[in-house]
PDB file of C-alpha atoms in Angstrom:
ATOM      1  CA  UNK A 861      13.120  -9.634   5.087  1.00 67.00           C
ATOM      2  CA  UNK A 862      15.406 -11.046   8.109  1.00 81.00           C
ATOM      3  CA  UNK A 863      13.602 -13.370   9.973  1.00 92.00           C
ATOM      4  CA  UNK A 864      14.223 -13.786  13.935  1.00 96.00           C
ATOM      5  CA  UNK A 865      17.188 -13.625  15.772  1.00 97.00           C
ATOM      6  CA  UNK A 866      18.018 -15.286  18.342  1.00 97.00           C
ATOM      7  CA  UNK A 867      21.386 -14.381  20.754  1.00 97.00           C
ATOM      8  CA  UNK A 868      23.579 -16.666  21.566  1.00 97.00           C
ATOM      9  CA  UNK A 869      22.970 -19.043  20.029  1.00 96.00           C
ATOM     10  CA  UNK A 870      23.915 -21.551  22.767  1.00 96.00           C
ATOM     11  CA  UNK A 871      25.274 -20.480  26.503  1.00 96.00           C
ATOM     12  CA  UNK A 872      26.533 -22.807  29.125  1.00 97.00           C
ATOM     13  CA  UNK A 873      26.182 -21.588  32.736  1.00 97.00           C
ATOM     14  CA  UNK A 874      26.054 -22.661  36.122  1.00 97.00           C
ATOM     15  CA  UNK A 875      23.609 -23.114  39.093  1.00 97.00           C
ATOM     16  CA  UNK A 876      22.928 -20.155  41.310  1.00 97.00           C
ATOM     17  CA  UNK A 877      23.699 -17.727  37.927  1.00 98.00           C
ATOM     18  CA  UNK A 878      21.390 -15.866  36.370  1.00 98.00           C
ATOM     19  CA  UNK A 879      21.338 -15.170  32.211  1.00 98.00           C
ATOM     20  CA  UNK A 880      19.543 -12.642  29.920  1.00 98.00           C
ATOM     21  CA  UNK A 881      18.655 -14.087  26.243  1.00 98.00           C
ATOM     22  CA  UNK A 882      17.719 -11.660  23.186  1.00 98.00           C
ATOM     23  CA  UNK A 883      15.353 -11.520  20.710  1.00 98.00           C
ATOM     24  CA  UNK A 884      14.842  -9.324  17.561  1.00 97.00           C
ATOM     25  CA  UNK A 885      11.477 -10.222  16.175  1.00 96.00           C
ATOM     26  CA  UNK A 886      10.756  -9.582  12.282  1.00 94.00           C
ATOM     27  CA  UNK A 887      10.621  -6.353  11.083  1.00 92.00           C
ATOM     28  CA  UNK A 888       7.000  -4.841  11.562  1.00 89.00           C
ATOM     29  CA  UNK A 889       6.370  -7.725  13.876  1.00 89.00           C
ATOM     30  CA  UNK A 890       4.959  -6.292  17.201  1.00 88.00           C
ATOM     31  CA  UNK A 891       4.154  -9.254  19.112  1.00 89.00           C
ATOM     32  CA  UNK A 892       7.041 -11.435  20.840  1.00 93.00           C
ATOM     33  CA  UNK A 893       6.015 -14.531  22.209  1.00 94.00           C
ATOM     34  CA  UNK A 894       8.735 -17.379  24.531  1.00 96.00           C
ATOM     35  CA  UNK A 895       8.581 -20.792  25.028  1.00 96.00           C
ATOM     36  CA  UNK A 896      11.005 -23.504  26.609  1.00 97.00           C
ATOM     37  CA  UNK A 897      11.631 -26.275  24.726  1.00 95.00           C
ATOM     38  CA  UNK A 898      12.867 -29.584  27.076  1.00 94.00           C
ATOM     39  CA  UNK A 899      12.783 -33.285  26.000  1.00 90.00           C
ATOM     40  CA  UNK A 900      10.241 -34.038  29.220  1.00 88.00           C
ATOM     41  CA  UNK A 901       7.819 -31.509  29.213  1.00 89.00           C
ATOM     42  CA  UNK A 902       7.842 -30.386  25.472  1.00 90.00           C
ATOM     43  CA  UNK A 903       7.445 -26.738  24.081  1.00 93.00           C
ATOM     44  CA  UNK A 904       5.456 -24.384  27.193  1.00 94.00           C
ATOM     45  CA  UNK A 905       3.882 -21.110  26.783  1.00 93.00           C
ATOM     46  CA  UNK A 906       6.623 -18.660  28.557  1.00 95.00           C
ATOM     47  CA  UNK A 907       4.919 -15.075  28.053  1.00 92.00           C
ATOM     48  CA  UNK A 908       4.315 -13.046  25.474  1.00 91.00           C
ATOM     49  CA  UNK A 909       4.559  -9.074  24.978  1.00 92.00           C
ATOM     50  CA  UNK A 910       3.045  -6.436  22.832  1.00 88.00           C
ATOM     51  CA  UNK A 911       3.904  -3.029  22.725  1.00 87.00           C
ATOM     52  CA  UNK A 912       6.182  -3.061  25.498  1.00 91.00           C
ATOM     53  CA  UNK A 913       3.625  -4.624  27.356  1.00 91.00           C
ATOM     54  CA  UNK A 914       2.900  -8.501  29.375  1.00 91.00           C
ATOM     55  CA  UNK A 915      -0.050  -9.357  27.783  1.00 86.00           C
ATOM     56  CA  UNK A 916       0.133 -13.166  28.478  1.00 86.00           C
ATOM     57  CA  UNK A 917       2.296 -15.351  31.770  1.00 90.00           C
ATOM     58  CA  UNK A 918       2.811 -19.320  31.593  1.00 91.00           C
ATOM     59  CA  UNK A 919       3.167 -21.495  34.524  1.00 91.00           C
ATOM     60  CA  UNK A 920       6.780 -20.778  35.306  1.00 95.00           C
ATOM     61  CA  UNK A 921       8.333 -19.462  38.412  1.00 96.00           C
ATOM     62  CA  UNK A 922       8.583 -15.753  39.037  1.00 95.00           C
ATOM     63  CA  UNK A 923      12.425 -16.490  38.175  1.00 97.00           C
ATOM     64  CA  UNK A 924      10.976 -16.368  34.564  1.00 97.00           C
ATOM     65  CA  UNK A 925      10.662 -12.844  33.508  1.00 97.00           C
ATOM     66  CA  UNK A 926      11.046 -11.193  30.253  1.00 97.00           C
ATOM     67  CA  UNK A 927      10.541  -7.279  28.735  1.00 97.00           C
ATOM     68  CA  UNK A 928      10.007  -5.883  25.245  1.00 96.00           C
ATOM     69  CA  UNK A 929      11.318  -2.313  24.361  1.00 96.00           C
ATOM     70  CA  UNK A 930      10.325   0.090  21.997  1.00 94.00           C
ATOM     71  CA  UNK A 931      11.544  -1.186  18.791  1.00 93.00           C
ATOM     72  CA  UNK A 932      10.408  -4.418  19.643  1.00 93.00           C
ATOM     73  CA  UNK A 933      13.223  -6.582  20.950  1.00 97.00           C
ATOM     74  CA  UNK A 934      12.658  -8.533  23.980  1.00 98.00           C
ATOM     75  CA  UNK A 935      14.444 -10.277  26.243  1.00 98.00           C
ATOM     76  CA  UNK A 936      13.623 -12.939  29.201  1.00 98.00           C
ATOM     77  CA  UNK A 937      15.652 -13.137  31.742  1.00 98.00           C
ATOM     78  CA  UNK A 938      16.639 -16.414  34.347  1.00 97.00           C
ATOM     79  CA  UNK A 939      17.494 -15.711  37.801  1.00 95.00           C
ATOM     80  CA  UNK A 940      18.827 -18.427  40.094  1.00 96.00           C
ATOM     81  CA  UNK A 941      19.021 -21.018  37.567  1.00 97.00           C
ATOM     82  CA  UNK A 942      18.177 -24.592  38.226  1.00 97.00           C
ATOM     83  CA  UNK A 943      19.753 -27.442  36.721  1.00 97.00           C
ATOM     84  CA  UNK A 944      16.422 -28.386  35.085  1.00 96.00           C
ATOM     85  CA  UNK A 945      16.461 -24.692  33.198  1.00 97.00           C
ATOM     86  CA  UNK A 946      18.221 -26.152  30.614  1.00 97.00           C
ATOM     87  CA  UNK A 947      16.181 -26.498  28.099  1.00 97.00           C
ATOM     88  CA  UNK A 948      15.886 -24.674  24.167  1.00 96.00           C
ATOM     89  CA  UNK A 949      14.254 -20.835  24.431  1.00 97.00           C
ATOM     90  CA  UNK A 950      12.783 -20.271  21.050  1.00 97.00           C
ATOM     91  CA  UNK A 951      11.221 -16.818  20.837  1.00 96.00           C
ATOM     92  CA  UNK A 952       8.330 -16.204  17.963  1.00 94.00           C
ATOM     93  CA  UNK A 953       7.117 -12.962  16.574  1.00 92.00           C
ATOM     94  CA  UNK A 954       3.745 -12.286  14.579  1.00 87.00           C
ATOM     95  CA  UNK A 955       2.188  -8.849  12.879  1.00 79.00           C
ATOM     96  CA  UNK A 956      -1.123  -8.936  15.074  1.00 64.00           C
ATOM     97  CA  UNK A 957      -2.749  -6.942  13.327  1.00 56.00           C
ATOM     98  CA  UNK A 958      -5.824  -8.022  13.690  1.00 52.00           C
ATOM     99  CA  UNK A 959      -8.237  -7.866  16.638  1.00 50.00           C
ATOM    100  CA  UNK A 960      -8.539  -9.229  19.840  1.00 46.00           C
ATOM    101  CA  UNK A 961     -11.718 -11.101  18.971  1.00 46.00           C
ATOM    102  CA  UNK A 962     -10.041 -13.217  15.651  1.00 52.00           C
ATOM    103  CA  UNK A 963      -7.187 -14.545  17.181  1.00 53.00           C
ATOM    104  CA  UNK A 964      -3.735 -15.084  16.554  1.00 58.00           C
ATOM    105  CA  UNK A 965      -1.803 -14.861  13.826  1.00 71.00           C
ATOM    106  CA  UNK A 966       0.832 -17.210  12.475  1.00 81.00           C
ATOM    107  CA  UNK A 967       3.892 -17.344  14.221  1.00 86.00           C
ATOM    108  CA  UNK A 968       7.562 -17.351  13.041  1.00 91.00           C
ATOM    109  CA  UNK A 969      10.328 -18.715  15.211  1.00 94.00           C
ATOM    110  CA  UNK A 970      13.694 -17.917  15.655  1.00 96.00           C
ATOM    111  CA  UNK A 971      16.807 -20.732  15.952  1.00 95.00           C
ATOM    112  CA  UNK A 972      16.808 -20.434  19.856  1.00 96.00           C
ATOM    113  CA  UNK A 973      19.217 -20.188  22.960  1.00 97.00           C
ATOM    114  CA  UNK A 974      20.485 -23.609  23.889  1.00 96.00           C
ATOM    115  CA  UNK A 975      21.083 -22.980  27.607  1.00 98.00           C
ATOM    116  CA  UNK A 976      22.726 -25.447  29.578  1.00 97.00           C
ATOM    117  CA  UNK A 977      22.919 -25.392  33.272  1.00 97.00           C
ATOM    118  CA  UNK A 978      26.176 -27.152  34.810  1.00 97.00           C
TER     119      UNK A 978
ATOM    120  CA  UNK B 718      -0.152 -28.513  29.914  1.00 44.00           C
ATOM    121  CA  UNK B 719      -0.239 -29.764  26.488  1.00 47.00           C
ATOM    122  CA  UNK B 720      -3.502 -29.150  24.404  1.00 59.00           C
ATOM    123  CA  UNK B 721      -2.448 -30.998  21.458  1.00 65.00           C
ATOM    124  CA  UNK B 722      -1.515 -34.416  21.283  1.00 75.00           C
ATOM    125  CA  UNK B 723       0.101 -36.098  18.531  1.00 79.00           C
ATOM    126  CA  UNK B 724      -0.352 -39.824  17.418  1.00 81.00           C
ATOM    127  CA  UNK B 725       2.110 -41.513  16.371  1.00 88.00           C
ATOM    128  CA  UNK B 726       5.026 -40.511  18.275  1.00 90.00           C
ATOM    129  CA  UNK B 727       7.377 -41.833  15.907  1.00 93.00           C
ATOM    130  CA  UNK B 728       6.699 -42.591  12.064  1.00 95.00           C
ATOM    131  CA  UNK B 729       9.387 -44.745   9.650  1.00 96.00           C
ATOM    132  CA  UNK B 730       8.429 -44.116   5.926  1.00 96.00           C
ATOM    133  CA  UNK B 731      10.172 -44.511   2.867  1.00 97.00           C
ATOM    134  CA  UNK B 732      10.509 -42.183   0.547  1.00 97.00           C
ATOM    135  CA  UNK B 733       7.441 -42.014  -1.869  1.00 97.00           C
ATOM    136  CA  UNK B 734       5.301 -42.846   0.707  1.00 97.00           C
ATOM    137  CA  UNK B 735       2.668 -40.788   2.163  1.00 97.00           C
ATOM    138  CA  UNK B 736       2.717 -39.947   6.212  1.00 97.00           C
ATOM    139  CA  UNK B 737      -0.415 -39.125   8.070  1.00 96.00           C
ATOM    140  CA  UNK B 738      -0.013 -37.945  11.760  1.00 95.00           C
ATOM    141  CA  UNK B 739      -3.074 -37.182  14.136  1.00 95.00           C
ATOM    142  CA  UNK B 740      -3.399 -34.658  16.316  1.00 93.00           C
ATOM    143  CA  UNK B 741      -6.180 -34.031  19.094  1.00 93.00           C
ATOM    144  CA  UNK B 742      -7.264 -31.279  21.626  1.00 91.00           C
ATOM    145  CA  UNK B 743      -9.325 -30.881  24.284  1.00 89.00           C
ATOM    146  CA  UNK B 744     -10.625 -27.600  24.415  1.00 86.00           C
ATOM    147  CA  UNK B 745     -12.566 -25.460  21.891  1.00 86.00           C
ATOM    148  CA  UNK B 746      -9.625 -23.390  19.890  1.00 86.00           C
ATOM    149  CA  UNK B 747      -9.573 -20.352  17.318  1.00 85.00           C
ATOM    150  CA  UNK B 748      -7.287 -21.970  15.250  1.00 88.00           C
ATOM    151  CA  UNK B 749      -5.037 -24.863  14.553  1.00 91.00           C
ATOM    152  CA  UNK B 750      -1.451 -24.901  13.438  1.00 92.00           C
ATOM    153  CA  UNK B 751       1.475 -27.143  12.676  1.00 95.00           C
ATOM    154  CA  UNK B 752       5.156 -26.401  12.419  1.00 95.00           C
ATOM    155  CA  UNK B 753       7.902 -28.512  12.015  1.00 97.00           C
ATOM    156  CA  UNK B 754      11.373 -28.517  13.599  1.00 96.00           C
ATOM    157  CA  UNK B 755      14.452 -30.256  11.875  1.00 93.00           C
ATOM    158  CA  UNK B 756      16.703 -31.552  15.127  1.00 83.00           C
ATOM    159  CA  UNK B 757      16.456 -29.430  18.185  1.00 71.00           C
ATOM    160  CA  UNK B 758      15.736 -26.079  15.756  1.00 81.00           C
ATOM    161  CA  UNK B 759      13.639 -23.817  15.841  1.00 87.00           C
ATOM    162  CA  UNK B 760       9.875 -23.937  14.183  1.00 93.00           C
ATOM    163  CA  UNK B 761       9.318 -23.668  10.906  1.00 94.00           C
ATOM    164  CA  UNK B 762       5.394 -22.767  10.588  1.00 93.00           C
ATOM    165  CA  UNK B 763       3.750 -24.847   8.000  1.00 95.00           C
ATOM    166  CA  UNK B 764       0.204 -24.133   7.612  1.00 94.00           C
ATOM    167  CA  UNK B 765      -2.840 -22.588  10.081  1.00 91.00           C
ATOM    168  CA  UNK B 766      -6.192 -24.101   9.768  1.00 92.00           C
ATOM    169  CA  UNK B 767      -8.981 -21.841  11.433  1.00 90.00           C
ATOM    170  CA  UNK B 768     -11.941 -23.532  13.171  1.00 90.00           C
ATOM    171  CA  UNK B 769     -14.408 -22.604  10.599  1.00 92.00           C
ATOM    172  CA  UNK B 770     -12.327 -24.465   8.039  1.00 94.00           C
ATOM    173  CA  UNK B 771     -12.283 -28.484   7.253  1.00 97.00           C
ATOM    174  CA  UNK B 772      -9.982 -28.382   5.039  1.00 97.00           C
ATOM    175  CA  UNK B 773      -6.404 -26.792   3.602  1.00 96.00           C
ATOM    176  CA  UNK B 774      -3.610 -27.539   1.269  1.00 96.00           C
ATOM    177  CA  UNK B 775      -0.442 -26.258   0.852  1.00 95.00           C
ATOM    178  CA  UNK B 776       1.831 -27.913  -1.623  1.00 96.00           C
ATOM    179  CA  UNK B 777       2.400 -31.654  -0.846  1.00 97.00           C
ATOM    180  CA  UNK B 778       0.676 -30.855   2.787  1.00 97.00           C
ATOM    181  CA  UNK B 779      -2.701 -31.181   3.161  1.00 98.00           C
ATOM    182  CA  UNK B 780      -4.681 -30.342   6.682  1.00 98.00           C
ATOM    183  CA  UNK B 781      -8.371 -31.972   7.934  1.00 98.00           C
ATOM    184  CA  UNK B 782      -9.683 -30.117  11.327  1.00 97.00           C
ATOM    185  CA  UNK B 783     -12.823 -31.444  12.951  1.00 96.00           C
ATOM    186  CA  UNK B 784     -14.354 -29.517  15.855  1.00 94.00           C
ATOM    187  CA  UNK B 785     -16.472 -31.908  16.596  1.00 95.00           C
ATOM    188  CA  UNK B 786     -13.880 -34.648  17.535  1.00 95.00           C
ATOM    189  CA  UNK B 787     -11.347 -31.753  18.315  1.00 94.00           C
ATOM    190  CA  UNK B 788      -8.919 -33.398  16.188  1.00 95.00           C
ATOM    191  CA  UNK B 789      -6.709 -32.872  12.943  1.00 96.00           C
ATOM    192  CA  UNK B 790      -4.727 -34.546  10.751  1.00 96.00           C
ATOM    193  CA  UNK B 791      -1.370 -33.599   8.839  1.00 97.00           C
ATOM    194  CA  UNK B 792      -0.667 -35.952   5.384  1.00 98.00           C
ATOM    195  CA  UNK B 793       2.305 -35.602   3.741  1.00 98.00           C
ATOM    196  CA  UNK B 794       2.419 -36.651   0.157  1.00 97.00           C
ATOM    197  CA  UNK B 795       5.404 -38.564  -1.667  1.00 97.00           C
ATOM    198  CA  UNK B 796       7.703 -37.505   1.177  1.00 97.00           C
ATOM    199  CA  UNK B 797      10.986 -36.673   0.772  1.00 97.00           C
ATOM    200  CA  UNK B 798      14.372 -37.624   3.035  1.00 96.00           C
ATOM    201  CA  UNK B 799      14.151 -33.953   3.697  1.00 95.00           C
ATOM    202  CA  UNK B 800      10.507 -34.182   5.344  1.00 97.00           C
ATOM    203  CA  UNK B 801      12.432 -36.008   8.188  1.00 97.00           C
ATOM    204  CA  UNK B 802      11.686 -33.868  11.408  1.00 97.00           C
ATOM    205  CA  UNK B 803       9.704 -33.734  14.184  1.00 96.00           C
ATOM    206  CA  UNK B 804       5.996 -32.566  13.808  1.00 96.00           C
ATOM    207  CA  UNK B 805       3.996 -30.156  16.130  1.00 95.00           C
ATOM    208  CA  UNK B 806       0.251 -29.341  15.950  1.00 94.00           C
ATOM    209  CA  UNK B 807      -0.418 -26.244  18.067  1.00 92.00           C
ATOM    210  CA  UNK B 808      -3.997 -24.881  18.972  1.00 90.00           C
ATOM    211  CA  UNK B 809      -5.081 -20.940  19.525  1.00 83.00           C
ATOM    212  CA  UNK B 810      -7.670 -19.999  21.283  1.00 77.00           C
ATOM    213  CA  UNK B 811      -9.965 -16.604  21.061  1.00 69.00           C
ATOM    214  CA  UNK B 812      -9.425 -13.939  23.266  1.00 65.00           C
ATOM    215  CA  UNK B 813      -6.457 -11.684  22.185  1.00 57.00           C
ATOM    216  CA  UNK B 814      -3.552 -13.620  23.183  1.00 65.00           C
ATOM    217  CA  UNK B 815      -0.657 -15.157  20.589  1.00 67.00           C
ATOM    218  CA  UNK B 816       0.082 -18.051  22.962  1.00 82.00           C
ATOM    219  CA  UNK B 817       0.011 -21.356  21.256  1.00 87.00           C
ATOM    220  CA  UNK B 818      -0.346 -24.590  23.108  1.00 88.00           C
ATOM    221  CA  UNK B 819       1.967 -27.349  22.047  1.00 91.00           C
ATOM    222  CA  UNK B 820       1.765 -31.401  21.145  1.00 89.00           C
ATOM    223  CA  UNK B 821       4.505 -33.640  22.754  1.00 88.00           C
ATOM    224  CA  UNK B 822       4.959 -33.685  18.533  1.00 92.00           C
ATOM    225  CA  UNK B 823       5.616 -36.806  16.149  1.00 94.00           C
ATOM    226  CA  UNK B 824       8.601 -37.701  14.666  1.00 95.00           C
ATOM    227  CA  UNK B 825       9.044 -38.369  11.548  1.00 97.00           C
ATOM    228  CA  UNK B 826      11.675 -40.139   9.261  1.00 97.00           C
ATOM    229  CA  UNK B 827      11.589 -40.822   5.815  1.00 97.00           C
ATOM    230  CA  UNK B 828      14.065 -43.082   4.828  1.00 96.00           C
ATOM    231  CA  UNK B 829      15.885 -43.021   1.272  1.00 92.00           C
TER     232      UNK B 829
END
């Protein structure tokens, strides 16, 4: 079974731009969770979707947003991007099958988007 | 914020050896896992520990949660040059949502 994709792979871009990144979580995987990855403030807790739907924010900017179609993909999306945007997006899926009450289930990562913001 | 924090920030080993890092959170979780991440990659998810558990193995890994101290501890037996990364703990809590809270992380080197 593939495991996650990540695309690109790495992007360079420039203040004031804005950039889309894509993820295609594992097969059968319905959950697709974001996090930025910087060497200050560590891995954060971007947002996370389920069936199409937000089910989760972190403490990021409204110029943060993200969407998950049908057949599971996402994507988050930048706006206005800020020098300190630059930063590794590593996207995770999981099965979540189980029920609100028991928790998560483990998550698998992709490679990440190395974005850097001239 | 972070949850997790990991102690030491850096580990030197060599190769044989065994490496122990800490971890410790501050508020009551659902579970507790660690991943690892070989330079600026992404996670590679190594084993879950749920709160109800003390104790797991997997391999040459072997994981201790207590709930009481809200800590946990990662050992990994006759390490390899390949075990060098950097390692995460990363805490779940109940209530429906896959969000995991991250450790600044510990990283390790094992050296031939």
């Amino acid at each position: 079974k593939a495991g996650v994709t990540q695309t690109p792979r790495y992007l360079i871009k420039t203040r004031g731009q804005q950039v889309t990144l894509s993820c295609s979580p594992i097969s059968g995987h319905r959950s697709v969770s974001w996090y930025q990855q910087t060497p200050g403030q560590g891995l954060q807790f971007l947002f996370e979707y389920f069936s199409e739907t937000q089910r989760n924010k972190g403490n990021f900017p409204g110029r943060f947003s993200g969407r998950q179609f049908s057949n599971s993909r996402s994507e988050m999306n930048v706006s206005t991007l800020e020098l300190g945007d630059s930063a590794l997006y590593l996207c995770a899926s999981s099965l979540l099958m189980r029920t609100a009450l028991l928790g998560t289930e483990t998550q698998y990562f992709g490679p990440g988007t190395r974005l850097l913001v001239l | 914020s972070q949850q997790g924090e990991e102690d030491p920030q850096a580990l030197s080993i060599q190769e044989g050896e065994n490496a122990t890092m800490n971890c410790s959170y501050k508020t009551s979780i659902n579970n507790l896992q660690w991943y690892r991440q070989n330079s600026g990659r992404g996670l590679v998810h190594l084993i879950l520990i749920r709160s109800n558990e003390r104790e797991k193995h997997s391999g040459r890994l072997r994981v201790t949660l207590d709930t009481s101290k809200k800590s946990s501890s990662l050992l990994i037996t006759a390490s390899r040059a390949a075990d060098t990364a950097s390692y995460f703990c990363a805490t779940a809590r109940f209530g429906g949502s896959e969000k995991l809270v991250f450790g600044k992380g510990t990283k390790l080197t094992v050296n031939p």
